[in-house]
PDB file of C-alpha atoms in Angstrom:
ATOM      1  CA  MET A   1     -39.643  33.561  51.490  1.00 44.00           C
ATOM      2  CA  GLU A   2     -38.193  30.315  52.743  1.00 46.00           C
ATOM      3  CA  ASN A   3     -40.853  28.300  50.933  1.00 49.00           C
ATOM      4  CA  ARG A   4     -40.221  30.118  47.642  1.00 48.00           C
ATOM      5  CA  GLY A   5     -36.498  29.487  47.931  1.00 49.00           C
ATOM      6  CA  SER A   6     -37.060  25.793  48.582  1.00 47.00           C
ATOM      7  CA  PHE A   7     -39.447  25.616  45.631  1.00 42.00           C
ATOM      8  CA  GLY A   8     -36.885  27.287  43.313  1.00 51.00           C
ATOM      9  CA  ALA A   9     -34.119  24.969  44.459  1.00 47.00           C
ATOM     10  CA  GLY A  10     -36.367  21.984  43.907  1.00 48.00           C
ATOM     11  CA  CYS A  11     -37.179  23.125  40.371  1.00 45.00           C
ATOM     12  CA  ARG A  12     -33.492  23.555  39.569  1.00 46.00           C
ATOM     13  CA  LEU A  13     -32.730  20.065  40.891  1.00 41.00           C
ATOM     14  CA  LEU A  14     -35.574  18.554  38.851  1.00 40.00           C
ATOM     15  CA  LEU A  15     -34.372  20.336  35.717  1.00 39.00           C
ATOM     16  CA  ALA A  16     -30.833  19.059  36.254  1.00 42.00           C
ATOM     17  CA  LEU A  17     -32.106  15.499  36.669  1.00 36.00           C
ATOM     18  CA  LEU A  18     -34.158  15.776  33.463  1.00 36.00           C
ATOM     19  CA  VAL A  19     -31.145  17.041  31.531  1.00 35.00           C
ATOM     20  CA  ILE A  20     -29.036  14.107  32.796  1.00 35.00           C
ATOM     21  CA  ALA A  21     -31.783  11.581  32.075  1.00 37.00           C
ATOM     22  CA  PHE A  22     -32.514  12.724  28.516  1.00 33.00           C
ATOM     23  CA  ALA A  23     -29.094  13.923  27.379  1.00 37.00           C
ATOM     24  CA  ARG A  24     -27.864  12.062  24.311  1.00 36.00           C
ATOM     25  CA  PRO A  25     -24.529  10.273  24.643  1.00 37.00           C
ATOM     26  CA  CYS A  26     -21.574  12.184  23.262  1.00 36.00           C
ATOM     27  CA  HIS A  27     -20.148   9.988  20.503  1.00 35.00           C
ATOM     28  CA  SER A  28     -17.179  12.319  20.067  1.00 35.00           C
ATOM     29  CA  SER A  29     -16.013  11.464  23.556  1.00 38.00           C
ATOM     30  CA  LEU A  30     -14.065   8.471  22.202  1.00 44.00           C
ATOM     31  CA  TYR A  31     -10.339   8.923  22.710  1.00 43.00           C
ATOM     32  CA  HIS A  32      -8.529  10.270  19.668  1.00 53.00           C
ATOM     33  CA  PRO A  33      -4.752   9.980  20.049  1.00 58.00           C
ATOM     34  CA  PRO A  34      -2.594  12.888  18.903  1.00 62.00           C
ATOM     35  CA  PRO A  35      -1.145  12.723  15.372  1.00 61.00           C
ATOM     36  CA  PRO A  36       1.997  10.555  15.231  1.00 68.00           C
ATOM     37  CA  VAL A  37       4.736  13.087  14.485  1.00 86.00           C
ATOM     38  CA  MET A  38       7.531  11.603  12.390  1.00 93.00           C
ATOM     39  CA  VAL A  39      10.831  13.246  13.319  1.00 95.00           C
ATOM     40  CA  TYR A  40      13.754  13.292  10.907  1.00 97.00           C
ATOM     41  CA  HIS A  41      16.971  12.583  12.810  1.00 97.00           C
ATOM     42  CA  ALA A  42      19.263  13.845  10.022  1.00 96.00           C
ATOM     43  CA  GLY A  43      20.545  10.379   9.110  1.00 96.00           C
ATOM     44  CA  ALA A  44      20.742   8.599   5.773  1.00 97.00           C
ATOM     45  CA  VAL A  45      17.769   7.311   3.803  1.00 98.00           C
ATOM     46  CA  LEU A  46      17.804   5.088   0.733  1.00 98.00           C
ATOM     47  CA  ASP A  47      17.431   7.104  -2.455  1.00 97.00           C
ATOM     48  CA  GLY A  48      17.675   6.813  -6.202  1.00 97.00           C
ATOM     49  CA  ALA A  49      17.876   3.293  -7.584  1.00 97.00           C
ATOM     50  CA  VAL A  50      17.221   0.839  -4.734  1.00 98.00           C
ATOM     51  CA  PRO A  51      17.920  -2.715  -5.932  1.00 98.00           C
ATOM     52  CA  VAL A  52      15.886  -5.313  -4.043  1.00 98.00           C
ATOM     53  CA  SER A  53      16.973  -8.959  -3.997  1.00 98.00           C
ATOM     54  CA  VAL A  54      14.864 -11.728  -2.483  1.00 98.00           C
ATOM     55  CA  LEU A  55      15.860 -15.029  -0.886  1.00 98.00           C
ATOM     56  CA  TYR A  56      13.020 -17.522  -0.474  1.00 98.00           C
ATOM     57  CA  TYR A  57      14.065 -19.749   2.403  1.00 98.00           C
ATOM     58  CA  GLY A  58      12.104 -22.989   2.460  1.00 98.00           C
ATOM     59  CA  ALA A  59       9.195 -24.146   0.348  1.00 98.00           C
ATOM     60  CA  PHE A  60       7.409 -21.466  -1.671  1.00 98.00           C
ATOM     61  CA  SER A  61       5.159 -22.378  -4.591  1.00 98.00           C
ATOM     62  CA  PRO A  62       5.435 -20.588  -7.948  1.00 97.00           C
ATOM     63  CA  HIS A  63       2.116 -18.878  -7.169  1.00 97.00           C
ATOM     64  CA  GLN A  64       3.448 -17.550  -3.861  1.00 98.00           C
ATOM     65  CA  LYS A  65       6.631 -16.261  -5.464  1.00 98.00           C
ATOM     66  CA  ALA A  66       4.588 -14.536  -8.169  1.00 97.00           C
ATOM     67  CA  ILE A  67       2.516 -12.713  -5.528  1.00 98.00           C
ATOM     68  CA  VAL A  68       5.717 -11.339  -3.979  1.00 98.00           C
ATOM     69  CA  ALA A  69       7.429 -10.494  -7.288  1.00 98.00           C
ATOM     70  CA  ASP A  70       4.411  -8.678  -8.690  1.00 97.00           C
ATOM     71  CA  PHE A  71       4.223  -6.541  -5.553  1.00 98.00           C
ATOM     72  CA  LEU A  72       7.893  -5.546  -5.721  1.00 98.00           C
ATOM     73  CA  LEU A  73       7.628  -4.803  -9.442  1.00 97.00           C
ATOM     74  CA  SER A  74       4.633  -2.578  -8.713  1.00 97.00           C
ATOM     75  CA  LEU A  75       6.399  -0.212  -6.307  1.00 97.00           C
ATOM     76  CA  SER A  76       8.231   1.822  -8.936  1.00 92.00           C
ATOM     77  CA  PRO A  77       6.859   0.747 -12.334  1.00 86.00           C
ATOM     78  CA  ARG A  78       8.802   2.007 -15.349  1.00 73.00           C
ATOM     79  CA  GLY A  79       5.620   2.973 -17.125  1.00 53.00           C
ATOM     80  CA  ARG A  80       2.074   3.620 -16.079  1.00 46.00           C
ATOM     81  CA  GLN A  81       0.244   0.391 -15.429  1.00 44.00           C
ATOM     82  CA  PRO A  82      -3.269   0.141 -16.893  1.00 41.00           C
ATOM     83  CA  GLN A  83      -6.015   0.247 -14.287  1.00 41.00           C
ATOM     84  CA  HIS A  84      -8.275  -2.793 -14.226  1.00 40.00           C
ATOM     85  CA  HIS A  85     -11.983  -2.139 -13.832  1.00 34.00           C
ATOM     86  CA  GLY A  86     -13.242  -5.646 -13.130  1.00 35.00           C
ATOM     87  CA  PHE A  87     -14.152  -4.858  -9.531  1.00 35.00           C
ATOM     88  CA  GLY A  88     -16.749  -2.799  -7.738  1.00 36.00           C
ATOM     89  CA  ALA A  89     -20.064  -1.525  -8.976  1.00 37.00           C
ATOM     90  CA  PRO A  90     -20.254   0.271 -12.357  1.00 40.00           C
ATOM     91  CA  GLY A  91     -19.031   3.834 -12.057  1.00 43.00           C
ATOM     92  CA  HIS A  92     -16.792   3.259  -9.054  1.00 58.00           C
ATOM     93  CA  ALA A  93     -13.363   4.867  -9.234  1.00 69.00           C
ATOM     94  CA  PRO A  94     -10.495   2.443  -9.884  1.00 80.00           C
ATOM     95  CA  ALA A  95      -8.505   1.308  -6.869  1.00 84.00           C
ATOM     96  CA  PRO A  96      -5.264   3.121  -6.028  1.00 94.00           C
ATOM     97  CA  SER A  97      -2.098   1.499  -7.294  1.00 95.00           C
ATOM     98  CA  VAL A  98       0.760   0.054  -5.257  1.00 97.00           C
ATOM     99  CA  ALA A  99       2.924   2.813  -6.767  1.00 97.00           C
ATOM    100  CA  ARG A 100       0.579   5.464  -5.382  1.00 97.00           C
ATOM    101  CA  TRP A 101       0.983   3.952  -1.903  1.00 98.00           C
ATOM    102  CA  TRP A 102       4.783   4.053  -2.350  1.00 98.00           C
ATOM    103  CA  GLU A 103       4.613   7.764  -3.251  1.00 97.00           C
ATOM    104  CA  THR A 104       4.370   8.534   0.474  1.00 97.00           C
ATOM    105  CA  VAL A 105       7.772   6.879   0.953  1.00 98.00           C
ATOM    106  CA  ASP A 106       9.021   9.047  -1.935  1.00 97.00           C
ATOM    107  CA  ARG A 107       7.817  12.144  -0.086  1.00 98.00           C
ATOM    108  CA  TYR A 108       9.765  11.218   3.033  1.00 98.00           C
ATOM    109  CA  VAL A 109      12.964  10.741   1.057  1.00 98.00           C
ATOM    110  CA  ARG A 110      12.426  14.060  -0.745  1.00 97.00           C
ATOM    111  CA  LYS A 111      11.859  15.706   2.624  1.00 97.00           C
ATOM    112  CA  ALA A 112      15.344  14.521   3.586  1.00 97.00           C
ATOM    113  CA  GLY A 113      16.674  16.325   0.503  1.00 97.00           C
ATOM    114  CA  ARG A 114      17.347  13.170  -1.511  1.00 97.00           C
ATOM    115  CA  ASP A 115      16.121  11.799  -4.836  1.00 97.00           C
ATOM    116  CA  PRO A 116      12.982   9.621  -4.619  1.00 96.00           C
ATOM    117  CA  PRO A 117      13.686   5.886  -4.259  1.00 97.00           C
ATOM    118  CA  ARG A 118      13.053   3.625  -7.235  1.00 97.00           C
ATOM    119  CA  ALA A 119      12.650   0.070  -5.985  1.00 97.00           C
ATOM    120  CA  LEU A 120      13.983  -2.388  -8.570  1.00 96.00           C
ATOM    121  CA  LEU A 121      13.626  -6.159  -8.316  1.00 97.00           C
ATOM    122  CA  ALA A 122      17.234  -7.188  -8.972  1.00 97.00           C
ATOM    123  CA  SER A 123      17.219 -10.940  -8.306  1.00 97.00           C
ATOM    124  CA  GLN A 124      15.377 -13.847  -6.688  1.00 98.00           C
ATOM    125  CA  VAL A 125      17.205 -16.761  -5.064  1.00 97.00           C
ATOM    126  CA  HIS A 126      15.779 -19.969  -3.618  1.00 98.00           C
ATOM    127  CA  ASP A 127      17.007 -22.117  -0.720  1.00 98.00           C
ATOM    128  CA  GLU A 128      14.308 -24.778  -0.619  1.00 98.00           C
ATOM    129  CA  ALA A 129      16.575 -27.212   1.234  1.00 98.00           C
ATOM    130  CA  CYS A 130      16.883 -24.813   4.205  1.00 98.00           C
ATOM    131  CA  SER A 131      20.674 -24.983   4.300  1.00 98.00           C
ATOM    132  CA  LEU A 132      20.874 -23.523   7.837  1.00 98.00           C
ATOM    133  CA  GLY A 133      18.056 -25.629   9.229  1.00 98.00           C
ATOM    134  CA  LYS A 134      14.472 -24.749  10.088  1.00 98.00           C
ATOM    135  CA  THR A 135      15.168 -22.891  13.311  1.00 98.00           C
ATOM    136  CA  LEU A 136      17.039 -19.659  12.692  1.00 98.00           C
ATOM    137  CA  SER A 137      18.550 -16.991  14.907  1.00 98.00           C
ATOM    138  CA  ARG A 138      18.427 -13.367  13.812  1.00 96.00           C
ATOM    139  CA  LEU A 139      22.174 -13.567  13.155  1.00 97.00           C
ATOM    140  CA  GLN A 140      21.602 -16.479  10.769  1.00 98.00           C
ATOM    141  CA  VAL A 141      18.940 -14.438   8.973  1.00 98.00           C
ATOM    142  CA  GLU A 142      21.530 -11.689   8.495  1.00 97.00           C
ATOM    143  CA  ARG A 143      23.947 -14.246   7.078  1.00 97.00           C
ATOM    144  CA  LEU A 144      21.299 -15.366   4.611  1.00 98.00           C
ATOM    145  CA  ALA A 145      20.755 -11.752   3.589  1.00 98.00           C
ATOM    146  CA  ALA A 146      24.490 -11.333   3.039  1.00 97.00           C
ATOM    147  CA  ARG A 147      24.429 -14.231   0.560  1.00 97.00           C
ATOM    148  CA  LEU A 148      22.438 -12.046  -1.818  1.00 97.00           C
ATOM    149  CA  GLY A 149      25.432  -9.740  -2.277  1.00 96.00           C
ATOM    150  CA  VAL A 150      23.359  -6.578  -2.377  1.00 97.00           C
ATOM    151  CA  ALA A 151      25.373  -3.392  -2.834  1.00 95.00           C
ATOM    152  CA  PRO A 152      25.137  -0.457  -0.399  1.00 95.00           C
ATOM    153  CA  GLY A 153      21.911   1.435  -0.972  1.00 96.00           C
ATOM    154  CA  GLY A 154      19.988  -1.739  -1.779  1.00 97.00           C
ATOM    155  CA  VAL A 155      17.776  -4.072   0.227  1.00 98.00           C
ATOM    156  CA  ALA A 156      18.243  -7.812   0.792  1.00 98.00           C
ATOM    157  CA  VAL A 157      14.923  -9.490   1.599  1.00 98.00           C
ATOM    158  CA  VAL A 158      14.773 -12.870   3.340  1.00 98.00           C
ATOM    159  CA  LEU A 159      11.365 -14.556   3.340  1.00 98.00           C
ATOM    160  CA  THR A 160      10.993 -17.674   5.485  1.00 98.00           C
ATOM    161  CA  ALA A 161       8.449 -20.412   4.814  1.00 98.00           C
ATOM    162  CA  ALA A 162       5.600 -21.413   7.110  1.00 97.00           C
ATOM    163  CA  ASP A 163       7.543 -24.323   8.670  1.00 97.00           C
ATOM    164  CA  VAL A 164      10.641 -22.247   9.451  1.00 98.00           C
ATOM    165  CA  ALA A 165      10.911 -20.709  12.933  1.00 97.00           C
ATOM    166  CA  VAL A 166      12.894 -17.497  13.401  1.00 98.00           C
ATOM    167  CA  GLU A 167      14.062 -16.095  16.718  1.00 97.00           C
ATOM    168  CA  GLY A 168      11.404 -13.718  18.036  1.00 96.00           C
ATOM    169  CA  GLN A 169       8.850 -14.595  15.387  1.00 96.00           C
ATOM    170  CA  CYS A 170       5.309 -14.324  16.772  1.00 94.00           C
ATOM    171  CA  SER A 171       6.470 -13.486  20.296  1.00 93.00           C
ATOM    172  CA  SER A 172       7.949 -10.095  19.430  1.00 92.00           C
ATOM    173  CA  ALA A 173       7.861  -9.551  15.667  1.00 94.00           C
ATOM    174  CA  CYS A 174       6.290 -10.543  12.362  1.00 96.00           C
ATOM    175  CA  GLY A 175       9.214  -9.073  10.449  1.00 97.00           C
ATOM    176  CA  ALA A 176      12.253  -6.877  10.941  1.00 97.00           C
ATOM    177  CA  HIS A 177      14.726  -4.700   9.078  1.00 97.00           C
ATOM    178  CA  GLY A 178      18.211  -3.482   9.796  1.00 96.00           C
ATOM    179  CA  ALA A 179      21.691  -3.168   8.339  1.00 95.00           C
ATOM    180  CA  SER A 180      24.924  -4.986   9.066  1.00 87.00           C
ATOM    181  CA  ALA A 181      26.858  -1.710   8.975  1.00 89.00           C
ATOM    182  CA  PRO A 182      26.055   1.991   8.578  1.00 89.00           C
ATOM    183  CA  GLY A 183      25.968   2.849   4.916  1.00 91.00           C
ATOM    184  CA  GLY A 184      25.821  -0.787   3.841  1.00 93.00           C
ATOM    185  CA  ALA A 185      22.976  -2.750   2.323  1.00 96.00           C
ATOM    186  CA  ALA A 186      19.780  -2.861   4.334  1.00 98.00           C
ATOM    187  CA  HIS A 187      18.104  -6.179   5.032  1.00 98.00           C
ATOM    188  CA  VAL A 188      14.509  -7.183   5.653  1.00 98.00           C
ATOM    189  CA  TRP A 189      13.116 -10.390   7.077  1.00 98.00           C
ATOM    190  CA  VAL A 190       9.448 -11.469   7.031  1.00 98.00           C
ATOM    191  CA  GLY A 191       8.108 -14.891   7.969  1.00 98.00           C
ATOM    192  CA  ASN A 192       5.063 -16.798   6.730  1.00 97.00           C
ATOM    193  CA  ALA A 193       2.898 -17.026   9.854  1.00 94.00           C
ATOM    194  CA  ALA A 194       0.109 -19.191   8.408  1.00 95.00           C
ATOM    195  CA  VAL A 195       0.935 -22.076  10.761  1.00 94.00           C
ATOM    196  CA  GLN A 196       2.734 -20.481  13.705  1.00 94.00           C
ATOM    197  CA  CYS A 197       0.703 -17.362  14.537  1.00 95.00           C
ATOM    198  CA  PRO A 198      -1.771 -16.275  11.840  1.00 95.00           C
ATOM    199  CA  GLY A 199      -3.879 -14.399  14.380  1.00 93.00           C
ATOM    200  CA  ARG A 200      -0.924 -12.203  15.242  1.00 94.00           C
ATOM    201  CA  CYS A 201       0.970 -11.816  11.961  1.00 96.00           C
ATOM    202  CA  ALA A 202      -1.643 -12.543   9.272  1.00 96.00           C
ATOM    203  CA  TRP A 203      -4.522 -10.451  10.627  1.00 95.00           C
ATOM    204  CA  PRO A 204      -6.871  -9.218   9.170  1.00 96.00           C
ATOM    205  CA  PHE A 205      -6.934 -12.371   7.025  1.00 96.00           C
ATOM    206  CA  HIS A 206      -7.268 -14.554  10.111  1.00 93.00           C
ATOM    207  CA  PRO A 207      -9.159 -13.914  13.365  1.00 91.00           C
ATOM    208  CA  ALA A 208      -7.061 -11.949  15.804  1.00 79.00           C
ATOM    209  CA  GLU A 209      -5.149 -14.097  18.294  1.00 67.00           C
ATOM    210  CA  GLY A 210      -7.286 -14.880  21.328  1.00 47.00           C
ATOM    211  CA  ALA A 211     -10.283 -13.299  19.587  1.00 38.00           C
ATOM    212  CA  ALA A 212      -8.723  -9.975  20.562  1.00 35.00           C
ATOM    213  CA  TYR A 213     -11.040  -6.977  20.609  1.00 29.00           C
ATOM    214  CA  GLY A 214     -14.020  -9.304  20.121  1.00 30.00           C
ATOM    215  CA  ALA A 215     -13.042 -10.068  16.545  1.00 32.00           C
ATOM    216  CA  ARG A 216     -15.433 -12.241  14.607  1.00 33.00           C
ATOM    217  CA  HIS A 217     -14.719 -14.134  11.400  1.00 33.00           C
ATOM    218  CA  ALA A 218     -17.013 -12.687   8.787  1.00 37.00           C
ATOM    219  CA  PRO A 219     -15.152 -12.770   5.455  1.00 39.00           C
ATOM    220  CA  GLY A 220     -16.531 -10.916   2.502  1.00 40.00           C
ATOM    221  CA  ARG A 221     -18.685  -8.499   4.468  1.00 39.00           C
ATOM    222  CA  ARG A 222     -18.438  -4.815   5.242  1.00 38.00           C
ATOM    223  CA  GLY A 223     -19.388  -3.353   8.564  1.00 38.00           C
ATOM    224  CA  ARG A 224     -18.279  -3.153  12.136  1.00 40.00           C
ATOM    225  CA  GLY A 225     -18.489  -6.898  12.645  1.00 40.00           C
ATOM    226  CA  ALA A 226     -16.263  -7.735   9.678  1.00 42.00           C
ATOM    227  CA  GLU A 227     -12.964  -7.783  11.537  1.00 70.00           C
ATOM    228  CA  THR A 228     -11.422 -10.396   9.237  1.00 91.00           C
ATOM    229  CA  LEU A 229     -11.140 -10.370   5.471  1.00 96.00           C
ATOM    230  CA  ARG A 230     -10.584 -12.927   2.767  1.00 96.00           C
ATOM    231  CA  ALA A 231      -7.015 -12.855   1.475  1.00 97.00           C
ATOM    232  CA  PRO A 232      -6.871 -11.070  -1.910  1.00 97.00           C
ATOM    233  CA  ASN A 233      -4.590 -13.688  -3.489  1.00 97.00           C
ATOM    234  CA  GLY A 234      -6.188 -16.643  -1.753  1.00 96.00           C
ATOM    235  CA  ASP A 235      -3.211 -17.302   0.532  1.00 97.00           C
ATOM    236  CA  VAL A 236      -3.551 -16.171   4.159  1.00 97.00           C
ATOM    237  CA  GLY A 237       0.144 -16.736   4.890  1.00 97.00           C
ATOM    238  CA  VAL A 238       1.623 -14.937   1.884  1.00 98.00           C
ATOM    239  CA  ASP A 239      -0.978 -12.162   1.770  1.00 98.00           C
ATOM    240  CA  GLY A 240      -0.178 -11.601   5.446  1.00 97.00           C
ATOM    241  CA  MET A 241       3.529 -11.570   4.605  1.00 98.00           C
ATOM    242  CA  LEU A 242       2.917  -8.846   2.024  1.00 98.00           C
ATOM    243  CA  VAL A 243       1.306  -6.590   4.630  1.00 97.00           C
ATOM    244  CA  ASN A 244       4.418  -6.937   6.784  1.00 98.00           C
ATOM    245  CA  LEU A 245       6.830  -6.784   3.840  1.00 98.00           C
ATOM    246  CA  ALA A 246       5.278  -3.489   2.730  1.00 98.00           C
ATOM    247  CA  ALA A 247       5.730  -2.048   6.222  1.00 98.00           C
ATOM    248  CA  MET A 248       9.324  -3.288   6.523  1.00 98.00           C
ATOM    249  CA  LEU A 249      10.334  -1.930   3.116  1.00 98.00           C
ATOM    250  CA  ALA A 250       8.896   1.483   3.977  1.00 98.00           C
ATOM    251  CA  GLY A 251      10.896   1.425   7.218  1.00 98.00           C
ATOM    252  CA  ALA A 252      14.078   0.179   5.533  1.00 98.00           C
ATOM    253  CA  VAL A 253      14.029   3.055   3.032  1.00 98.00           C
ATOM    254  CA  THR A 254      13.071   5.866   5.440  1.00 98.00           C
ATOM    255  CA  ASN A 255      15.112   4.646   8.445  1.00 98.00           C
ATOM    256  CA  PRO A 256      17.753   2.186   7.192  1.00 98.00           C
ATOM    257  CA  TYR A 257      20.465   2.849   9.774  1.00 97.00           C
ATOM    258  CA  GLY A 258      18.491   4.068  12.769  1.00 96.00           C
ATOM    259  CA  HIS A 259      18.823   7.822  12.245  1.00 96.00           C
ATOM    260  CA  GLY A 260      16.130   8.508   9.655  1.00 97.00           C
ATOM    261  CA  PHE A 261      12.411   9.103  10.134  1.00 98.00           C
ATOM    262  CA  PHE A 262      10.761   7.730  13.259  1.00 97.00           C
ATOM    263  CA  GLN A 263       9.169   8.762  16.514  1.00 94.00           C
ATOM    264  CA  GLY A 264       9.998   7.685  20.036  1.00 93.00           C
ATOM    265  CA  ASP A 265      12.998   5.827  21.404  1.00 92.00           C
ATOM    266  CA  PRO A 266      15.766   5.041  18.867  1.00 91.00           C
ATOM    267  CA  GLY A 267      16.015   1.608  20.486  1.00 90.00           C
ATOM    268  CA  ALA A 268      12.377   0.888  19.706  1.00 92.00           C
ATOM    269  CA  PRO A 269      11.451   3.331  16.946  1.00 94.00           C
ATOM    270  CA  VAL A 270       7.911   3.765  15.679  1.00 95.00           C
ATOM    271  CA  GLU A 271       8.333   4.103  11.928  1.00 97.00           C
ATOM    272  CA  VAL A 272       6.174   5.404   9.104  1.00 97.00           C
ATOM    273  CA  ALA A 273       4.157   2.195   8.703  1.00 95.00           C
ATOM    274  CA  ALA A 274       3.902   1.391  12.417  1.00 94.00           C
ATOM    275  CA  ALA A 275       2.344   4.623  13.650  1.00 93.00           C
ATOM    276  CA  CYS A 276      -1.080   3.752  12.202  1.00 93.00           C
ATOM    277  CA  PRO A 277      -1.380   0.161  13.487  1.00 93.00           C
ATOM    278  CA  GLY A 278      -4.179  -1.956  12.085  1.00 93.00           C
ATOM    279  CA  VAL A 279      -5.448   0.801   9.766  1.00 95.00           C
ATOM    280  CA  TYR A 280      -6.281  -0.346   6.223  1.00 96.00           C
ATOM    281  CA  GLY A 281      -9.497   1.510   5.471  1.00 95.00           C
ATOM    282  CA  ARG A 282     -11.696   4.331   6.690  1.00 94.00           C
ATOM    283  CA  GLY A 283     -13.328   3.928  10.071  1.00 94.00           C
ATOM    284  CA  ALA A 284     -10.677   1.507  11.380  1.00 93.00           C
ATOM    285  CA  TYR A 285     -10.399   0.896  15.091  1.00 91.00           C
ATOM    286  CA  PRO A 286      -8.604  -1.795  17.154  1.00 89.00           C
ATOM    287  CA  GLY A 287      -9.744  -5.152  15.817  1.00 89.00           C
ATOM    288  CA  TYR A 288     -11.490  -3.704  12.743  1.00 93.00           C
ATOM    289  CA  PRO A 289      -9.331  -2.974   9.657  1.00 95.00           C
ATOM    290  CA  GLY A 290     -11.677  -0.350   8.243  1.00 94.00           C
ATOM    291  CA  ALA A 291     -13.842  -0.270   5.144  1.00 95.00           C
ATOM    292  CA  VAL A 292     -11.776  -1.626   2.264  1.00 96.00           C
ATOM    293  CA  ARG A 293     -12.596  -2.633  -1.288  1.00 96.00           C
ATOM    294  CA  LEU A 294     -14.051  -6.081  -1.862  1.00 96.00           C
ATOM    295  CA  ASP A 295     -13.449  -8.236  -4.911  1.00 96.00           C
ATOM    296  CA  THR A 296     -16.818  -8.834  -6.521  1.00 94.00           C
ATOM    297  CA  VAL A 297     -15.944 -12.433  -7.399  1.00 95.00           C
ATOM    298  CA  THR A 298     -14.105 -13.699  -4.327  1.00 95.00           C
ATOM    299  CA  GLY A 299     -15.222 -11.208  -1.689  1.00 96.00           C
ATOM    300  CA  ALA A 300     -11.556 -10.670  -0.739  1.00 97.00           C
ATOM    301  CA  GLY A 301     -10.490  -7.406   0.885  1.00 97.00           C
ATOM    302  CA  TYR A 302      -7.836  -5.148  -0.670  1.00 97.00           C
ATOM    303  CA  ASN A 303      -6.955  -1.485  -1.016  1.00 96.00           C
ATOM    304  CA  VAL A 304      -4.433  -1.296  -3.866  1.00 97.00           C
ATOM    305  CA  VAL A 305      -3.870  -2.950  -7.240  1.00 97.00           C
ATOM    306  CA  GLY A 306      -0.488  -3.902  -8.647  1.00 96.00           C
ATOM    307  CA  ARG A 307       1.133  -5.524 -11.645  1.00 95.00           C
ATOM    308  CA  ASN A 308      -1.051  -7.874 -13.686  1.00 94.00           C
ATOM    309  CA  GLY A 309      -4.097  -6.523 -11.862  1.00 95.00           C
ATOM    310  CA  ARG A 310      -3.072  -8.324  -8.688  1.00 97.00           C
ATOM    311  CA  LYS A 311      -4.723  -7.026  -5.505  1.00 97.00           C
ATOM    312  CA  TYR A 312      -3.013  -6.333  -2.186  1.00 98.00           C
ATOM    313  CA  LEU A 313      -3.773  -4.969   1.256  1.00 98.00           C
ATOM    314  CA  VAL A 314      -1.163  -2.463   2.431  1.00 98.00           C
ATOM    315  CA  PRO A 315      -0.923  -0.601   5.756  1.00 97.00           C
ATOM    316  CA  ALA A 316      -1.659   3.095   6.130  1.00 97.00           C
ATOM    317  CA  LEU A 317       1.444   5.294   6.213  1.00 97.00           C
ATOM    318  CA  VAL A 318       1.842   8.538   8.157  1.00 96.00           C
ATOM    319  CA  ASP A 319       1.627  11.672   6.044  1.00 96.00           C
ATOM    320  CA  PRO A 320       5.029  13.425   6.260  1.00 95.00           C
ATOM    321  CA  ASP A 321       3.396  16.865   6.267  1.00 94.00           C
ATOM    322  CA  ASN A 322       0.314  16.728   8.497  1.00 92.00           C
ATOM    323  CA  TYR A 323       1.010  13.367  10.222  1.00 91.00           C
ATOM    324  CA  SER A 324      -2.421  11.923   9.501  1.00 93.00           C
ATOM    325  CA  CYS A 325      -2.812   8.287   8.449  1.00 94.00           C
ATOM    326  CA  ILE A 326      -2.953   8.084   4.641  1.00 95.00           C
ATOM    327  CA  ILE A 327      -5.583   5.505   3.724  1.00 95.00           C
ATOM    328  CA  MET A 328      -5.715   4.077   0.220  1.00 93.00           C
ATOM    329  CA  SER A 329      -9.325   4.398  -0.946  1.00 79.00           C
TER     330      SER A 329
END
């Protein structure tokens, strides 16, 4: 009896070892964070007509200004813009529009019981001489925004050139939004990081800073090694600015005064465009932006098309209903 018991125990041990040795790895064991719940804190959002005025601080070429203006004019177009089919293989569906991306912001504002926001490009002002110098504090940025004279319910946008340094730029932020007073005009600042920190504020158009996450520069290719993309408008700095400008505008409309939609600490809120960090296409993971569309001529990566057929890469926003990351595809 003792021998039979030993034999049975030995067989069970051998079977267990075989199961461990030949078991396939469980690919679903990768950590999946919980959905980022966006809480509405019963505060004001921007609704209805939202005039947007832009101050270009420093040197911006006409081409760079056109990239920005076309994006802003694409958020709430007055009429349907024709879809351009000069990209992708024959039969592929046209790319989503910038306006379709903005519809998620509309849904948040509607959820707050307000009319959907219609972003309107009201004016563009230039300060090429850098009247306050080329090293700015955040307070000076607010003063520049105030120059635009935007009425309450609007947004004053300050864009700083590549050779202008702003307090906290690169070290803590690529852009910011706020308001000088509750109920007043909101303001947004975004800096051109092409010279100062492209790996931090212009990714995925430049290799991640410090080759973070093992990023490799492989423009114009799909796949898990293609962590960087060619800029859709041929300008790493300004195309990177547009990624951040899109995120800041979404935050400025849905949480202009600090009591709108966000999750976490009110002092460091995670807003609708920040809860899906680094996600631009399907299959994204840290250091890889996901599978996005590629321009057949330039190989540049993009996920939406705007005015004049111009292509942009915009960040995923959190769905206000099921809290998943909405990917433009």
